[in-house]
Each structure stands twice: as C-alpha cells, then as structure tokens.
Coordinates of C-alpha atoms in Angstrom, one line a residue:
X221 CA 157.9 71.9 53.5
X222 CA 161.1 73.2 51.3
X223 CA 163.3 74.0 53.4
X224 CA 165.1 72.8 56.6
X225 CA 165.9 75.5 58.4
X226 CA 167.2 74.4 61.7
X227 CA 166.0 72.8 64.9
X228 CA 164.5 73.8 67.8
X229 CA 163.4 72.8 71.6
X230 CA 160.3 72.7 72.6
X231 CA 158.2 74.7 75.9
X232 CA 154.5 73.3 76.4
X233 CA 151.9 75.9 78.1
X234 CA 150.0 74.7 80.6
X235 CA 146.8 77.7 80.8
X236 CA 147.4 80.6 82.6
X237 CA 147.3 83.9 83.1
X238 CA 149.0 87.3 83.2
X239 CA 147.2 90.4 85.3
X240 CA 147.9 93.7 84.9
X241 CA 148.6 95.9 88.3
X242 CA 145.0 97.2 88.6
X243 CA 143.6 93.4 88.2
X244 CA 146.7 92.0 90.8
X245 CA 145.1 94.7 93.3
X246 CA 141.5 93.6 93.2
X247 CA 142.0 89.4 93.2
X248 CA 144.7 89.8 95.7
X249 CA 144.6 92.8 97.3
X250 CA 146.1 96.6 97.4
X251 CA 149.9 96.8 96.7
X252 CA 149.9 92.7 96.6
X253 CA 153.1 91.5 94.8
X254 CA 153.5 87.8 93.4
X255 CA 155.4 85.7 94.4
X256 CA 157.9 84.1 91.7
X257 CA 158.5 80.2 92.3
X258 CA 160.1 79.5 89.2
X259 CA 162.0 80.8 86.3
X260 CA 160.5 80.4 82.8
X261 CA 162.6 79.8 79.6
X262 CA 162.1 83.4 78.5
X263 CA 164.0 85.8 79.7
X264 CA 162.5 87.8 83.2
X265 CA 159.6 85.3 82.9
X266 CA 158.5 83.0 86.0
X267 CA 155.4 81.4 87.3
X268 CA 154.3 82.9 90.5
X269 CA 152.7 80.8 93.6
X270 CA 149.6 82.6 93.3
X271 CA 146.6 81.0 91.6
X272 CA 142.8 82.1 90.1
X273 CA 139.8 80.2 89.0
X274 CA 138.3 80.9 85.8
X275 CA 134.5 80.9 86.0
X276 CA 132.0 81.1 82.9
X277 CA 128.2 80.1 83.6
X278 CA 129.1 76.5 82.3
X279 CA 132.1 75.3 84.6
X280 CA 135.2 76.6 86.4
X281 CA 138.8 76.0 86.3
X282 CA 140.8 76.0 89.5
X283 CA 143.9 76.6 90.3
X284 CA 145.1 78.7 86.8
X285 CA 149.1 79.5 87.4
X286 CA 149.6 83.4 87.8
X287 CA 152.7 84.0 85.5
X288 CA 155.0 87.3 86.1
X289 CA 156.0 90.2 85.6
X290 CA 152.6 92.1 85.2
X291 CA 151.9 92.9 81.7
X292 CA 149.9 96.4 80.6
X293 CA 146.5 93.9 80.0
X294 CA 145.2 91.0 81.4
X295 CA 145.7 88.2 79.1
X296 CA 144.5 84.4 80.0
X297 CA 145.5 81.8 77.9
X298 CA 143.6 78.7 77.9
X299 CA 143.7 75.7 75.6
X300 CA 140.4 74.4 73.1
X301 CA 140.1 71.4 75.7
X302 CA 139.8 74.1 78.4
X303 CA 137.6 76.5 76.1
X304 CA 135.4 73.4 75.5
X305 CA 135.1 72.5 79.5
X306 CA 134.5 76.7 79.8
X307 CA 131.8 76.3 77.4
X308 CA 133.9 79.5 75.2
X309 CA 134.9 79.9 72.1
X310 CA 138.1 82.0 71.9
X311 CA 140.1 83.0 69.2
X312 CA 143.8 82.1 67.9
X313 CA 145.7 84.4 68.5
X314 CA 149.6 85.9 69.5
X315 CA 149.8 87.2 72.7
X316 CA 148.5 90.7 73.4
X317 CA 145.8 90.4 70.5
X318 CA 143.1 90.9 72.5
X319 CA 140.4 92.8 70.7
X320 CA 137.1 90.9 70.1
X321 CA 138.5 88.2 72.2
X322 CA 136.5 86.2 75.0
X323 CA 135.3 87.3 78.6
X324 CA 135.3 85.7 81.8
X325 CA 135.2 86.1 85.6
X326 CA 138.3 85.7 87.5
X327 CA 138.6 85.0 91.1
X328 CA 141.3 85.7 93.2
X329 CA 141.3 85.3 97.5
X330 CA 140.5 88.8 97.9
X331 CA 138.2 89.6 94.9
X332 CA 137.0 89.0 91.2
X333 CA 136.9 90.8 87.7
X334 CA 134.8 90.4 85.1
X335 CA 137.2 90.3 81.8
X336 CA 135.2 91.8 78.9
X337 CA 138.2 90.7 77.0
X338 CA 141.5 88.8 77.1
X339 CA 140.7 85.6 77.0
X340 CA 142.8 83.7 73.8
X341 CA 144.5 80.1 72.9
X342 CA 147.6 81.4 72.2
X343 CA 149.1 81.1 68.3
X344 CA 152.2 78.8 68.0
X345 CA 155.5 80.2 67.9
X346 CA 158.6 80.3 68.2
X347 CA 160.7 82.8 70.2
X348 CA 164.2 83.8 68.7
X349 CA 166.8 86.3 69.3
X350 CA 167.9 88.7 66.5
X351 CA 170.7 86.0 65.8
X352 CA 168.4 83.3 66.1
X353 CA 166.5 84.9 63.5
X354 CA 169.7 85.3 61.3
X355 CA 170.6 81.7 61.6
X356 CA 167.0 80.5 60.4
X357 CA 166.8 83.2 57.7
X358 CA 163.1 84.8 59.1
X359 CA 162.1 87.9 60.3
X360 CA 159.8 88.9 63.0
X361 CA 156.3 87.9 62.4
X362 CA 157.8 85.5 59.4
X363 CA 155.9 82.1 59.2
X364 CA 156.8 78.7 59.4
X365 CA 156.3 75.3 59.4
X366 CA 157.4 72.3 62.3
X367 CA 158.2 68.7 62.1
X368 CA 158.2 66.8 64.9
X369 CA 159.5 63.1 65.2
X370 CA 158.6 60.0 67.1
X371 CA 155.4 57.5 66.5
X372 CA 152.6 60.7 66.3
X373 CA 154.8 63.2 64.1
X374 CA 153.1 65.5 62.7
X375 CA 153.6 68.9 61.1
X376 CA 152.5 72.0 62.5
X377 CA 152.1 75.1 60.0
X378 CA 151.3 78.1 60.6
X379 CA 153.7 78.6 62.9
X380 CA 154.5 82.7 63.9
X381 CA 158.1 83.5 64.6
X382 CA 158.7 86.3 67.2
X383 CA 162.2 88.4 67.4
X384 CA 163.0 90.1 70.7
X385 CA 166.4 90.8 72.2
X386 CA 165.8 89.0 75.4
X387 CA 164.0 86.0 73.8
X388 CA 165.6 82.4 73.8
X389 CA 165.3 80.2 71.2
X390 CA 162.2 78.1 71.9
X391 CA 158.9 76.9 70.3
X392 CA 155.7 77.4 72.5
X393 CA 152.4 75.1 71.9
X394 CA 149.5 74.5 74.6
X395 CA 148.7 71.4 76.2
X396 CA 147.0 70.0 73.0
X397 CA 149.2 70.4 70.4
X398 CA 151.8 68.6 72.9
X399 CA 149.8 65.6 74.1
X400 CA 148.6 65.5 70.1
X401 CA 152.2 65.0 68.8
X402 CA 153.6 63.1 71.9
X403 CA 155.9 65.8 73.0
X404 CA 157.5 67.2 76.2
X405 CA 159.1 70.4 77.4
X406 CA 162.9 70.2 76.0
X407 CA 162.1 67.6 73.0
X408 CA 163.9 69.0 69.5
X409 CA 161.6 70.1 66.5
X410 CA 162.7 70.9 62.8
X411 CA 161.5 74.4 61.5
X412 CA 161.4 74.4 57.7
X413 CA 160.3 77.2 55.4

C-alpha cells in the first residue's frame, strides 16, 4: 500500500440470485413479476420477497433472496462457506463472468432449472460514479487495495473498481470477507493504490 486514496462505506452480500425473464417464468410462473421489498444501495437495485433453493447432489440452500430488476443471465452468487456446504467449487469472479462457471438446480414454487452455468463468488469491488472515480484517481476496471480498521483489520487486495453513471460509492464483499474482518453494512474502509 502507497497510496491513500480516499475512504469508503461498506455493503456486505448475503448469497443470492438474479434470474433472467425466461428463468423468472419457469420457478414462478408465466408473466410472474417480483415483488421489490427493499431498495439496495445501487441505483434501481432491490431485493424482492420471492425466494429459491439452491440444490447440488450434496446439500441445499433455502431461502436464497431473489434480487431485481431481471438481468439478460441468471447469475447466483454464493459465498466459499456456501460453495463448501454445496459441495462446489466456483470461480472468483465480477458479476456477469459466467463462462466456465458452476451449475446448479434451482427451485422456485412453480418449477426448477438446471443452471449449466452462472453460479460465481462474486470479486470485491467497489462501485463508483465517473466522479467517484475522479476523486480516487482509477478508472474502470483499475485495481486496488482496502484497509479496514478495528481489532481484525486486515487488508484486502485485489480489489476491482467498477465505473457506471448510476453507481454509488460503495465497496461490496460476501458474507466471509465481512465476518473475517469484523465488518458491517455502512462501516468506512480506506482504498489505497
């Protein structure tokens, strides 16, 4: 670490999953629509009331959030406790990477899909805005590295940076990376070249 390059909040993601419109239609049925219950950090992004399990011949998860708006491709997003529990052994990767990645069953109230592919622990980042970016000095897909604070600081590299318009500033980790460094949604990182 060189350089501080400003400080961030934090959003922890639970596992979950994004469907695309064909995939809504078969777990929940023809022209279903979700449901949002609550607004997510990111711009247009909520968690919806519905739910899935994720089934492998191993074990089951119950209960996976459904998160909106429907994306082009089916993406779940699952933590290494979780892939460990699944008995998988997906890759790290940024959202919408899905080639090569992990399969799995789905089931919805109405129906199930096999997923040949889609199923990833998602890469940290952190979500800017143009500005944002600016005020760090990075770029889209720039890398970087995060300090945290408190009695189990650690330092996270490795770290992605994604620039959008409608993004807010926010670093994303899973469950593991949060419960490893004793954070919480809204807790303030340092981002250093």
């Amino acid at each position: 670490m060189k350089q501080l390059l400003g400080k961030v909040p934090v959003g922890v993601s639970n596992r979950h999953i994004h469907l695309n419109k064909e995939d809504l239609a078969v777990l929940f049925g023809p022209d279903y629509q979700l449901t949002p219950v609550k607004d997510l950090s990111q711009t247009g992004q909520y968690a919806a009331d519905e739910q899935v399990t994720l089934v492998t011949r191993k074990n089951a998860i119950q209960n996976v959030r459904v998160l909106g708006p429907l994306r082009g491709k089916t993406q779940v997003e699952i933590s290494r406790t979780d892939a460990f529990i699944l008995g998988l052994r997906p890759p790290v990767r940024d959202s919408g990477s899905l080639d090569g990645s992990e399969s799995i069953t789905i089931v919805g109230p109405r129906g199930s899909i096999c997923l040949i592919e889609g199923v990833i622990i998602a890469l940290r980042h952190i979500h800017m805005s143009p500005s944002d970016a600016a005020d760090f000095g990075v770029e889209d897909k720039s890398v970087v590295s995060v300090k945290t604070e408190g009695e189990r600081s650690v330092v996270f590299n490795n770290v992605l940076v994604r620039v959008r318009d409608d993004f807010v500033l926010e670093l994303h980790i899973d469950t593991d990376e949060a419960n490893a460094a004793g954070l919480n949604n809204g807790d303030i990182v340092e981002v250093y070249r």
